[in-house]
Tab-separated table of C-alpha atoms and ligand atoms in Angstrom:
chain	number	residue	atom	x	y	z
L	17	MET	CA	-36.473	-166.414	17.599
L	18	LYS	CA	-34.770	-166.401	14.171
L	19	LYS	CA	-34.401	-163.109	12.332
L	20	VAL	CA	-34.987	-163.307	8.551
L	21	VAL	CA	-34.210	-160.013	6.551
L	22	ILE	CA	-35.573	-159.570	3.037
L	23	LEU	CA	-33.707	-156.809	1.090
L	24	GLY	CA	-35.718	-155.290	-1.782
L	25	GLY	CA	-39.471	-155.032	-1.491
L	26	GLY	CA	-40.205	-155.334	-5.159
L	27	THR	CA	-41.784	-158.121	-7.022
L	28	ALA	CA	-39.713	-160.935	-5.583
L	29	GLY	CA	-39.303	-159.728	-2.010
L	30	THR	CA	-42.910	-158.769	-1.623
L	31	MET	CA	-44.059	-162.281	-2.756
L	32	MET	CA	-41.489	-163.933	-0.499
L	33	VAL	CA	-42.392	-161.905	2.710
L	34	ASN	CA	-45.981	-162.795	2.173
L	35	LYS	CA	-45.235	-166.403	2.034
L	36	LEU	CA	-43.056	-166.293	5.099
L	37	ALA	CA	-45.645	-164.473	6.979
L	38	THR	CA	-47.805	-167.301	6.936
L	39	ILE	CA	-45.336	-169.488	8.772
L	40	ALA	CA	-43.647	-166.736	10.954
L	41	ASN	CA	-45.536	-167.767	14.139
L	42	ARG	CA	-45.032	-171.529	13.765
L	43	TYR	CA	-41.398	-171.188	13.056
L	44	ASP	CA	-40.780	-168.377	15.596
L	45	LEU	CA	-39.473	-165.973	12.728
L	46	HIS	CA	-39.106	-162.132	12.984
L	47	LEU	CA	-39.401	-160.885	9.672
L	48	THR	CA	-37.945	-157.568	8.327
L	49	ILE	CA	-38.158	-156.179	4.782
L	50	VAL	CA	-36.067	-153.165	3.589
L	51	ASP	CA	-36.682	-151.004	0.547
L	52	ARG	CA	-35.874	-147.385	-0.355
L	53	ASP	CA	-39.025	-146.440	-2.362
L	54	GLU	CA	-42.661	-146.265	-1.166
L	55	THR	CA	-43.930	-146.973	-4.731
L	56	HIS	CA	-44.343	-150.278	-6.272
L	57	TYR	CA	-44.132	-150.283	-10.105
L	58	TYR	CA	-45.782	-153.048	-12.226
L	59	GLN	CA	-42.768	-152.916	-14.623
L	60	PRO	CA	-44.437	-155.035	-17.400
L	61	GLY	CA	-46.824	-152.163	-17.637
L	62	PHE	CA	-44.021	-149.826	-18.854
L	63	LEU	CA	-44.158	-151.461	-22.303
L	64	PHE	CA	-47.796	-150.274	-22.923
L	65	ILE	CA	-47.298	-146.629	-21.612
L	66	PRO	CA	-45.792	-145.205	-24.941
L	67	PHE	CA	-48.579	-146.572	-26.879
L	68	GLY	CA	-51.342	-145.008	-24.634
L	69	ILE	CA	-52.692	-148.471	-23.621
L	70	TYR	CA	-51.704	-147.639	-19.910
L	71	SER	CA	-50.877	-144.451	-18.166
L	72	GLU	CA	-48.512	-143.944	-15.138
L	73	GLU	CA	-51.414	-144.496	-12.740
L	74	ASP	CA	-52.235	-147.903	-14.043
L	75	VAL	CA	-48.832	-149.242	-13.089
L	76	VAL	CA	-48.267	-147.776	-9.574
L	77	LYS	CA	-49.606	-148.695	-6.114
L	78	PRO	CA	-48.064	-148.079	-2.679
L	79	LYS	CA	-45.567	-150.796	-1.593
L	80	ARG	CA	-46.914	-150.973	2.033
L	81	ASP	CA	-50.357	-152.085	0.765
L	82	PHE	CA	-48.735	-155.416	-0.082
L	83	PHE	CA	-46.637	-156.021	2.927
L	84	PRO	CA	-48.420	-158.292	5.602
L	85	THR	CA	-49.077	-157.167	9.255
L	86	GLY	CA	-46.565	-158.273	11.804
L	87	VAL	CA	-43.511	-157.620	9.565
L	88	ASP	CA	-41.126	-154.716	10.172
L	89	VAL	CA	-41.056	-152.583	7.041
L	90	ILE	CA	-38.199	-150.302	6.904
L	91	MET	CA	-37.943	-147.676	4.191
L	92	SER	CA	-34.495	-146.910	3.742
L	93	ALA	CA	-31.687	-147.447	1.162
L	94	ILE	CA	-29.144	-150.204	2.016
L	95	ASP	CA	-25.771	-148.975	2.431
L	96	GLU	CA	-23.847	-152.107	2.835
L	97	ILE	CA	-24.319	-155.911	3.350
L	98	LYS	CA	-21.573	-157.155	5.739
L	99	ALA	CA	-22.087	-160.809	4.811
L	100	ASP	CA	-19.177	-162.163	7.071
L	101	GLU	CA	-20.761	-160.303	10.220
L	102	SER	CA	-24.415	-161.089	9.112
L	103	LYS	CA	-25.224	-157.545	9.283
L	104	ILE	CA	-26.646	-154.754	7.111
L	105	LYS	CA	-25.835	-151.086	7.334
L	106	LEU	CA	-28.626	-148.923	6.235
L	107	THR	CA	-28.170	-145.302	5.111
L	108	ASN	CA	-30.550	-144.176	7.828
L	109	GLY	CA	-27.931	-145.143	10.314
L	110	LYS	CA	-29.494	-148.252	11.443
L	111	VAL	CA	-27.697	-151.621	11.570
L	112	LEU	CA	-29.622	-154.835	11.164
L	113	SER	CA	-28.430	-158.387	12.066
L	114	TYR	CA	-29.831	-161.507	10.785
L	115	ASP	CA	-29.847	-165.304	10.908
L	116	PHE	CA	-31.097	-165.603	7.294
L	117	LEU	CA	-30.711	-162.961	4.610
L	118	ILE	CA	-32.805	-162.922	1.145
L	119	ILE	CA	-31.550	-160.642	-1.404
L	120	ALA	CA	-34.050	-159.397	-3.782
L	121	THR	CA	-32.785	-156.007	-5.012
L	122	GLY	CA	-33.475	-156.675	-8.547
L	123	SER	CA	-31.721	-155.129	-11.602
L	124	ARG	CA	-31.670	-151.586	-13.002
L	125	THR	CA	-30.860	-149.966	-16.254
L	126	ALA	CA	-27.585	-148.217	-16.619
L	127	PRO	CA	-27.410	-146.105	-19.722
L	128	GLY	CA	-24.027	-144.519	-18.519
L	129	GLU	CA	-22.375	-147.810	-19.280
L	130	ILE	CA	-22.609	-147.035	-22.928
L	131	GLU	CA	-20.341	-144.155	-24.322
L	132	GLY	CA	-22.254	-141.286	-25.458
L	133	MET	CA	-25.674	-142.545	-24.725
L	134	GLN	CA	-26.664	-139.680	-22.263
L	135	ASN	CA	-24.950	-136.907	-24.389
L	136	GLY	CA	-27.011	-134.722	-26.522
L	137	GLY	CA	-29.765	-137.063	-27.709
L	138	TRP	CA	-30.800	-138.538	-24.299
L	139	ARG	CA	-34.495	-138.033	-23.949
L	140	ARG	CA	-34.690	-135.853	-27.041
L	141	ASN	CA	-34.481	-138.724	-29.846
L	142	ILE	CA	-33.080	-141.354	-27.500
L	143	PHE	CA	-35.402	-142.958	-25.073
L	144	ASP	CA	-35.798	-146.157	-23.073
L	145	PHE	CA	-39.027	-147.711	-21.969
L	146	TYR	CA	-37.618	-149.857	-18.931
L	147	THR	CA	-38.120	-146.937	-16.501
L	148	PRO	CA	-41.295	-144.989	-15.814
L	149	ASP	CA	-39.649	-141.633	-16.662
L	150	GLY	CA	-38.290	-143.168	-19.842
L	151	ALA	CA	-41.666	-144.613	-20.970
L	152	ILE	CA	-43.522	-141.308	-20.131
L	153	ALA	CA	-41.081	-139.208	-21.894
L	154	LEU	CA	-41.180	-141.520	-25.058
L	155	THR	CA	-45.042	-141.172	-24.917
L	156	ARG	CA	-44.852	-137.447	-25.389
L	157	PHE	CA	-42.285	-137.783	-28.180
L	158	LEU	CA	-44.340	-140.328	-30.068
L	159	LYS	CA	-47.463	-138.227	-29.927
L	160	TYR	CA	-45.862	-135.649	-32.254
L	161	TRP	CA	-43.352	-137.770	-34.140
L	162	GLU	CA	-44.176	-137.728	-37.962
L	163	GLY	CA	-42.053	-140.704	-39.063
L	164	GLY	CA	-38.510	-141.652	-39.929
L	165	LYS	CA	-36.233	-144.429	-38.988
L	166	MET	CA	-36.639	-146.090	-35.477
L	167	VAL	CA	-34.039	-148.316	-34.227
L	168	ILE	CA	-34.697	-150.543	-31.268
L	169	ASN	CA	-31.334	-151.746	-29.636
L	170	ILE	CA	-30.498	-153.973	-26.917
L	171	ALA	CA	-27.107	-153.006	-25.477
L	172	GLU	CA	-26.157	-156.318	-23.938
L	173	MET	CA	-27.626	-159.386	-22.298
L	174	PRO	CA	-28.988	-160.286	-19.756
L	175	ILE	CA	-31.787	-157.837	-19.777
L	176	LYS	CA	-35.020	-158.187	-17.603
L	177	CYS	CA	-37.976	-159.553	-19.766
L	178	PRO	CA	-35.779	-160.405	-22.838
L	179	VAL	CA	-38.967	-160.440	-24.877
L	180	ALA	CA	-39.957	-157.044	-24.025
L	181	PRO	CA	-37.862	-155.250	-26.814
L	182	LEU	CA	-39.550	-157.611	-29.362
L	183	GLU	CA	-42.961	-156.686	-27.907
L	184	PHE	CA	-42.099	-153.018	-28.281
L	185	ALA	CA	-41.213	-153.633	-31.969
L	186	PHE	CA	-44.634	-155.543	-32.527
L	187	LEU	CA	-46.561	-153.069	-30.690
L	188	ALA	CA	-44.771	-150.044	-32.601
L	189	ASP	CA	-45.772	-151.755	-35.953
L	190	TRP	CA	-49.344	-151.783	-34.838
L	191	TRP	CA	-49.517	-148.421	-33.392
L	192	PHE	CA	-48.037	-146.652	-36.385
L	193	THR	CA	-50.385	-148.830	-38.691
L	194	GLU	CA	-53.404	-147.536	-36.474
L	195	ARG	CA	-52.179	-143.920	-36.880
L	196	GLY	CA	-51.807	-144.118	-40.545
L	197	LEU	CA	-47.988	-143.576	-40.426
L	198	ARG	CA	-46.538	-147.032	-40.934
L	199	ASP	CA	-45.315	-146.282	-44.362
L	200	LYS	CA	-43.476	-143.248	-43.083
L	201	VAL	CA	-41.684	-145.310	-40.320
L	202	GLU	CA	-38.835	-147.633	-40.943
L	203	ILE	CA	-38.224	-150.143	-37.894
L	204	GLU	CA	-34.959	-151.777	-37.314
L	205	PHE	CA	-34.270	-154.330	-34.505
L	206	ALA	CA	-30.570	-154.416	-33.644
L	207	THR	CA	-29.630	-157.110	-31.017
L	208	PRO	CA	-26.296	-158.755	-29.738
L	209	LEU	CA	-28.077	-162.053	-30.160
L	210	PRO	CA	-27.588	-164.312	-33.179
L	211	GLY	CA	-31.307	-163.965	-33.873
L	212	ALA	CA	-34.814	-162.499	-32.567
L	213	PHE	CA	-34.438	-164.357	-29.293
L	214	THR	CA	-32.127	-166.379	-26.940
L	215	LYS	CA	-33.426	-169.905	-27.810
L	216	PRO	CA	-33.209	-171.264	-31.318
L	217	ILE	CA	-36.721	-172.613	-31.940
L	218	ALA	CA	-38.247	-169.542	-30.386
L	219	SER	CA	-35.779	-167.298	-32.107
L	220	LYS	CA	-36.682	-168.720	-35.594
L	221	PHE	CA	-40.541	-168.282	-34.712
L	222	LEU	CA	-40.212	-164.866	-33.559
L	223	GLY	CA	-37.895	-163.882	-36.270
L	224	GLN	CA	-40.651	-164.779	-38.800
L	225	PHE	CA	-42.860	-162.251	-37.060
L	226	LEU	CA	-40.272	-159.498	-37.488
L	227	GLU	CA	-40.146	-160.276	-41.206
L	228	LYS	CA	-43.823	-160.510	-41.656
L	229	LYS	CA	-44.251	-157.091	-39.996
L	230	ASN	CA	-41.384	-155.613	-42.232
L	231	ILE	CA	-39.100	-155.049	-39.119
L	232	GLN	CA	-35.432	-155.374	-40.088
L	233	LEU	CA	-33.513	-157.663	-37.911
L	234	THR	CA	-29.822	-156.868	-37.434
L	235	SER	CA	-28.248	-159.621	-35.250
L	236	GLU	CA	-24.916	-159.837	-33.614
L	237	PHE	CA	-24.727	-156.077	-33.076
L	238	ASN	CA	-22.796	-155.294	-29.871
L	239	ILE	CA	-23.018	-151.649	-29.378
L	240	GLY	CA	-19.790	-149.821	-28.419
L	241	LYS	CA	-20.931	-146.102	-28.566
L	242	VAL	CA	-23.634	-143.608	-29.689
L	243	ASP	CA	-22.717	-140.836	-31.793
L	244	SER	CA	-25.719	-138.546	-30.985
L	245	ALA	CA	-24.327	-135.566	-33.018
L	246	ASN	CA	-24.815	-137.637	-36.157
L	247	ASN	CA	-27.574	-139.972	-34.950
L	248	LYS	CA	-25.942	-143.334	-35.145
L	249	ILE	CA	-24.849	-146.035	-33.144
L	250	ILE	CA	-21.613	-147.787	-33.615
L	251	SER	CA	-20.718	-151.412	-32.617
L	252	TRP	CA	-17.332	-152.689	-31.296
L	253	ASP	CA	-16.434	-153.886	-34.681
L	254	GLU	CA	-17.210	-150.568	-36.286
L	255	LYS	CA	-20.577	-151.328	-37.922
L	256	GLU	CA	-22.877	-148.336	-38.000
L	257	ILE	CA	-26.738	-147.965	-37.738
L	258	GLU	CA	-28.369	-144.604	-38.428
L	259	TYR	CA	-31.474	-143.523	-36.601
L	260	ASP	CA	-33.964	-140.839	-36.212
L	261	LEU	CA	-35.247	-142.346	-33.047
L	262	LEU	CA	-33.284	-144.666	-30.900
L	263	ILE	CA	-35.158	-146.869	-28.385
L	264	THR	CA	-32.410	-148.345	-26.185
L	265	VAL	CA	-32.624	-151.182	-23.752
L	266	PRO	CA	-29.452	-150.186	-21.894
L	267	THR	CA	-27.142	-152.620	-19.999
L	268	ASN	CA	-28.891	-154.067	-17.029
L	269	MET	CA	-27.119	-154.296	-13.724
L	270	GLY	CA	-27.616	-155.494	-10.122
L	271	ALA	CA	-27.960	-152.934	-7.389
L	272	ASP	CA	-24.914	-150.699	-6.517
L	273	VAL	CA	-25.118	-151.957	-3.128
L	274	ILE	CA	-24.216	-155.685	-4.229
L	275	ALA	CA	-20.880	-154.212	-5.777
L	276	ASP	CA	-20.237	-152.109	-2.810
L	277	SER	CA	-20.691	-155.085	-0.634
L	278	GLY	CA	-18.403	-157.198	-2.810
L	279	LEU	CA	-21.205	-159.755	-3.526
L	280	GLY	CA	-21.559	-159.376	-7.224
L	281	ASP	CA	-20.055	-160.383	-10.523
L	282	ASP	CA	-19.195	-157.644	-13.275
L	283	LEU	CA	-22.642	-156.730	-13.762
L	284	ASN	CA	-23.475	-156.787	-9.836
L	285	PHE	CA	-25.418	-159.960	-10.227
L	286	ILE	CA	-25.070	-162.366	-7.293
L	287	PRO	CA	-23.331	-165.907	-7.886
L	288	THR	CA	-26.392	-168.179	-6.959
L	289	ASP	CA	-26.757	-171.891	-6.938
L	290	PRO	CA	-29.001	-172.497	-9.966
L	291	ASN	CA	-31.255	-175.043	-8.447
L	292	THR	CA	-31.350	-174.243	-4.515
L	293	LEU	CA	-31.115	-170.335	-4.868
L	294	ARG	CA	-28.718	-170.066	-2.105
L	295	SER	CA	-25.603	-167.699	-2.403
L	296	LYS	CA	-22.659	-169.557	-3.710
L	297	ALA	CA	-20.437	-167.605	-1.043
L	298	HIS	CA	-22.632	-167.442	2.013
L	299	GLU	CA	-24.560	-170.314	3.562
L	300	ASN	CA	-27.185	-168.103	5.315
L	301	ILE	CA	-27.911	-165.942	2.251
L	302	PHE	CA	-30.506	-166.730	-0.345
L	303	VAL	CA	-30.986	-164.739	-3.658
L	304	LEU	CA	-34.343	-164.212	-5.506
L	305	GLY	CA	-35.478	-162.534	-8.628
L	306	ASP	CA	-33.541	-160.385	-10.981
L	307	ALA	CA	-30.653	-159.981	-8.435
L	308	THR	CA	-29.183	-163.532	-9.122
L	309	ASP	CA	-26.577	-164.322	-11.827
L	310	LEU	CA	-28.682	-167.285	-13.083
L	311	PRO	CA	-29.289	-167.955	-16.819
L	312	SER	CA	-33.059	-167.977	-16.208
L	313	SER	CA	-35.012	-164.946	-17.631
L	314	LYS	CA	-35.195	-162.174	-15.264
L	315	ALA	CA	-38.892	-161.963	-15.278
L	316	GLY	CA	-41.765	-161.674	-12.440
L	317	SER	CA	-42.984	-165.112	-13.388
L	318	VAL	CA	-39.526	-166.677	-12.817
L	319	ALA	CA	-39.443	-164.805	-9.429
L	320	HIS	CA	-42.668	-166.471	-8.593
L	321	PHE	CA	-41.564	-169.957	-9.405
L	322	GLN	CA	-38.307	-169.147	-7.529
L	323	ALA	CA	-40.065	-167.932	-4.482
L	324	GLU	CA	-41.881	-171.384	-4.148
L	325	VAL	CA	-38.558	-173.067	-4.139
L	326	LEU	CA	-36.823	-170.640	-1.786
L	327	PHE	CA	-39.937	-170.863	0.614
L	328	GLU	CA	-39.459	-174.568	0.864
L	329	ASN	CA	-35.652	-174.461	1.060
L	330	LEU	CA	-35.786	-171.954	3.780
L	331	LEU	CA	-38.269	-174.229	5.722
L	332	ARG	CA	-35.785	-177.118	5.188
L	333	THR	CA	-32.917	-175.183	6.683
L	334	LEU	CA	-35.148	-174.211	9.578
L	335	ASP	CA	-35.869	-177.906	9.969
L	336	LYS	CA	-32.127	-178.849	9.534
L	337	ARG	CA	-32.831	-180.780	6.316
L	338	PRO	CA	-30.760	-180.634	3.173
L	339	LEU	CA	-31.992	-178.177	0.514
L	340	ASP	CA	-34.058	-179.379	-2.491
L	341	PRO	CA	-32.410	-178.436	-5.746
L	342	HIS	CA	-36.033	-177.970	-7.343
L	343	PHE	CA	-35.619	-174.736	-9.419
L	344	ASP	CA	-35.151	-175.728	-13.089
L	345	GLY	CA	-35.124	-172.308	-14.705
L	346	HIS	CA	-38.831	-172.274	-15.438
L	347	ALA	CA	-40.074	-169.246	-17.061
L	348	ASN	CA	-43.500	-168.443	-18.597
L	349	CYS	CA	-43.900	-165.229	-20.789
L	350	PHE	CA	-46.697	-163.832	-22.551
L	351	ILE	CA	-45.437	-161.881	-25.730
L	352	GLU	CA	-47.875	-159.072	-27.026
L	353	SER	CA	-47.625	-159.288	-30.909
L	354	GLY	CA	-49.941	-156.385	-31.722
L	355	PHE	CA	-53.390	-156.075	-33.306
L	356	GLY	CA	-54.984	-157.650	-30.176
L	357	LYS	CA	-52.869	-160.880	-30.491
L	358	GLY	CA	-50.216	-162.681	-28.432
L	359	ILE	CA	-47.806	-165.529	-28.204
L	360	LEU	CA	-47.089	-167.538	-25.047
L	361	ILE	CA	-43.785	-169.295	-24.332
L	362	ASP	CA	-42.847	-171.888	-21.501
L	363	PHE	CA	-39.383	-173.021	-21.123
L	364	ASN	CA	-36.779	-173.836	-18.607
L	365	TYR	CA	-32.835	-174.061	-18.437
L	366	ASP	CA	-32.845	-177.154	-20.634
L	367	ILE	CA	-36.079	-177.212	-22.593
L	368	GLU	CA	-36.765	-174.710	-25.326
L	369	PRO	CA	-40.080	-173.027	-25.741
L	370	LEU	CA	-42.306	-175.847	-27.623
L	371	PRO	CA	-45.832	-175.728	-29.167
L	372	GLY	CA	-48.761	-177.021	-27.280
L	373	LYS	CA	-51.556	-176.004	-24.820
L	374	PHE	CA	-51.254	-174.319	-21.553
L	375	PRO	CA	-51.782	-174.558	-18.528
L	376	LEU	CA	-54.113	-177.457	-19.131
L	377	PRO	CA	-52.542	-180.103	-21.401
L	378	GLY	CA	-54.623	-180.461	-24.591
L	379	VAL	CA	-57.215	-177.656	-23.506
L	380	GLY	CA	-55.381	-174.443	-22.884
L	381	PRO	CA	-57.015	-171.858	-23.033
L	382	PHE	CA	-53.526	-170.540	-23.869
L	383	SER	CA	-51.427	-171.670	-26.989
L	384	LEU	CA	-47.755	-172.211	-26.833
L	385	LEU	CA	-45.694	-170.898	-29.550
L	386	GLU	CA	-48.660	-169.760	-31.537
L	387	GLU	CA	-50.214	-166.268	-31.929
L	388	THR	CA	-53.881	-166.053	-30.633
L	389	ARG	CA	-56.373	-163.499	-29.182
L	390	MET	CA	-56.592	-165.581	-26.017
L	391	ASN	CA	-52.805	-165.143	-25.494
L	392	HIS	CA	-53.374	-161.262	-25.724
L	393	TRP	CA	-56.101	-161.458	-23.069
L	394	GLY	CA	-53.641	-163.485	-20.928
L	395	LYS	CA	-51.097	-160.663	-21.208
L	396	MET	CA	-53.742	-158.119	-20.313
L	397	MET	CA	-55.032	-160.229	-17.338
L	398	PHE	CA	-51.600	-160.565	-15.902
L	399	ARG	CA	-51.726	-157.125	-14.383
L	400	TRP	CA	-54.625	-158.270	-12.103
L	401	VAL	CA	-53.052	-161.569	-11.394
L	402	TYR	CA	-49.805	-159.527	-10.543
L	403	TRP	CA	-51.628	-157.184	-8.024
L	404	ASN	CA	-54.112	-159.554	-6.616
L	405	LEU	CA	-52.316	-162.969	-6.516
L	406	LEU	CA	-48.571	-162.923	-7.469
L	407	LEU	CA	-47.419	-160.202	-5.071
L	408	ARG	CA	-49.628	-161.616	-2.168
L	409	GLY	CA	-47.839	-164.915	-2.492
L	410	ALA	CA	-50.925	-166.841	-3.420
L	411	GLU	CA	-50.653	-170.147	-5.106
L	412	LEU	CA	-51.282	-170.377	-8.691
L	413	PRO	CA	-52.153	-173.394	-10.839
L	414	ILE	CA	-48.828	-173.512	-12.384
L	415	GLU	CA	-46.055	-175.563	-11.054
L	416	ALA	CA	-42.759	-174.276	-10.072
L	417	ARG	CA	-40.978	-176.826	-12.195
L	418	MET	CA	-41.933	-176.854	-15.862
L	419	ASN	CA	-44.331	-179.581	-16.877
L	420	MET	CA	-44.037	-181.315	-20.431
L	421	ALA	CA	-47.649	-182.576	-20.452
L	422	GLY	CA	-49.493	-180.691	-23.315
L	423	LYS	CA	-46.196	-179.958	-25.146
L	424	LYS	CA	-45.141	-181.271	-28.429
L	425	ARG	CA	-41.481	-182.141	-28.789
L	426	GLN	CA	-40.006	-181.048	-32.189
T	515	FAD	C1	-40.424	-153.129	-19.595
T	515	FAD	C2	-40.645	-154.447	-18.811
T	515	FAD	C3	-41.448	-155.318	-19.099
T	515	FAD	C4	-41.520	-156.577	-18.344
T	515	FAD	N1	-42.399	-157.626	-18.823
T	515	FAD	C5	-42.560	-158.733	-17.993
T	515	FAD	C6	-43.648	-159.585	-18.282
T	515	FAD	O1	-44.261	-159.489	-19.287
T	515	FAD	N2	-43.683	-160.698	-17.453
T	515	FAD	C7	-42.764	-160.828	-16.379
T	515	FAD	O2	-43.005	-161.745	-15.706
T	515	FAD	N3	-41.853	-159.981	-16.025
T	515	FAD	C8	-41.705	-158.689	-16.804
T	515	FAD	N4	-40.736	-157.800	-16.603
T	515	FAD	C9	-39.770	-158.113	-15.564
T	515	FAD	C10	-40.127	-157.869	-14.142
T	515	FAD	O3	-40.708	-156.725	-13.808
T	515	FAD	C11	-38.865	-158.341	-13.147
T	515	FAD	O4	-38.306	-159.402	-13.365
T	515	FAD	C12	-39.316	-158.282	-11.657
T	515	FAD	O5	-39.930	-156.981	-11.313
T	515	FAD	C13	-38.070	-158.721	-10.837
T	515	FAD	O6	-38.526	-158.516	-9.514
T	515	FAD	P1	-37.304	-158.367	-8.331
T	515	FAD	O7	-38.141	-158.227	-7.142
T	515	FAD	O8	-36.073	-159.044	-8.594
T	515	FAD	O9	-36.905	-156.852	-8.762
T	515	FAD	P2	-37.724	-155.392	-8.570
T	515	FAD	O10	-39.097	-155.567	-8.584
T	515	FAD	O11	-37.163	-154.446	-9.500
T	515	FAD	O12	-37.373	-155.013	-7.010
T	515	FAD	C14	-36.142	-154.695	-6.503
T	515	FAD	C15	-36.476	-153.859	-5.317
T	515	FAD	O13	-35.096	-153.487	-4.585
T	515	FAD	C16	-35.131	-152.240	-4.058
T	515	FAD	N5	-33.725	-151.818	-3.909
T	515	FAD	C17	-32.610	-152.122	-4.867
T	515	FAD	N6	-31.478	-151.462	-4.430
T	515	FAD	C18	-31.805	-151.111	-3.153
T	515	FAD	C19	-30.968	-150.382	-2.073
T	515	FAD	N7	-29.723	-150.160	-2.185
T	515	FAD	N8	-31.729	-149.971	-0.984
T	515	FAD	C20	-33.049	-150.377	-0.901
T	515	FAD	N9	-33.742	-150.802	-1.799
T	515	FAD	C21	-33.284	-151.253	-2.829
T	515	FAD	C22	-35.802	-151.467	-5.276
T	515	FAD	O14	-36.370	-150.199	-4.776
T	515	FAD	C23	-37.027	-152.315	-5.717
T	515	FAD	O15	-38.178	-152.120	-4.880
T	515	FAD	C24	-40.727	-156.769	-17.326
T	515	FAD	C25	-39.796	-155.676	-16.890
T	515	FAD	C26	-39.653	-154.523	-17.739
T	515	FAD	C27	-38.718	-153.246	-17.253
């Protein structure tokens, strides 16, 4: 019997354990999944909480509801991964050994990385929406805010769901308009990127939306510190932006246990083969989801495509076959653009988001790089798809590799 241990029972780990459970008997596998928290958060839903579209109850379910029977579920924090001994030390005192390890410990926000971020203004007029606590605290603040200057700032890349800060800006524009406050709110979007997004075509397209919505874009702003006594953020090259309300997307980092185990880079992300998803340092370790150091987006949709490739590669390893370098960085993201509309982008390591129809070439129903009502419904349907299909490891009618059919090259 081969022991497969999955670390992290979030989006990626849960999908993976469900896929592996279907072949556990056939391949004589003993599956174990470890996580420290009982609660599964639907993280894409955090975006909607400050605007009252979702409440906290809409984004939580018990993790155990999604773990298949026959799998050992251990609720404990992971203390250390001893990769050279193929062992894991848990904080509950247990030591697990493995033949194959899948690390899916995700990424977390680290506001403490930015000088002054958590001084006086934190959760008073400085909020994040990447955590449930942050999103809820911001909801309470926005309810009573009468206007002023709102600055949305990305501290540094990479961040999970790189479109989420833009979506926040678009939704804020809509929400303040609905409440009759838009003329009292100035919105500025300050990013370390050279434009609104990471890829030039999408960056230009999304930049036009910021302009249309009267949201000021400040690019190449690399935050160095927050001066919360004077309500301003200051970049490394001494540029200053004043705010009345700061919405920060703090530095995103991999789990501390990755650093403690000597497995990560400067941001605790794990060096991973970009196509096979095997750890670059250890033959019997694979990495999935936000925990990788890959240049693909850190998104649930990406974790889903990766899980399909990793599943196949684990089977190949068990069958003593070479790995298939099948992962191409495929990402598929709905972007909520406010006023009941949305945009969809589909891209990979090499090909930028292009216009076209998705998933059925020429038919849709979704439109790529275009703002439509149907795309908004796709975004809202994603929650159902997430809880009912994605987490359960179900096959979806979208291939792991990006498909060029239905896309128009520019
Ligand atoms: C605001 C926001 C909006 C988003 N919008 C979208 C979207 O529209 N579409 C999309 O596809 N994606 C979106 N995402 C991104 C998506 O949620 C993540 O990419 C996805 O959840 C990553 O899955 P993961 O399994 O790698 O990490 P996670 O789901 O975060 O799971 C990591 C797990 O590891 C566990 N863990 C970590 N360290 C330890 C330890 N030491 N001991 C034990 N357990 C540990 C954690 O408890 C957690 O359960 C969004 C994210 C945010 C924050």
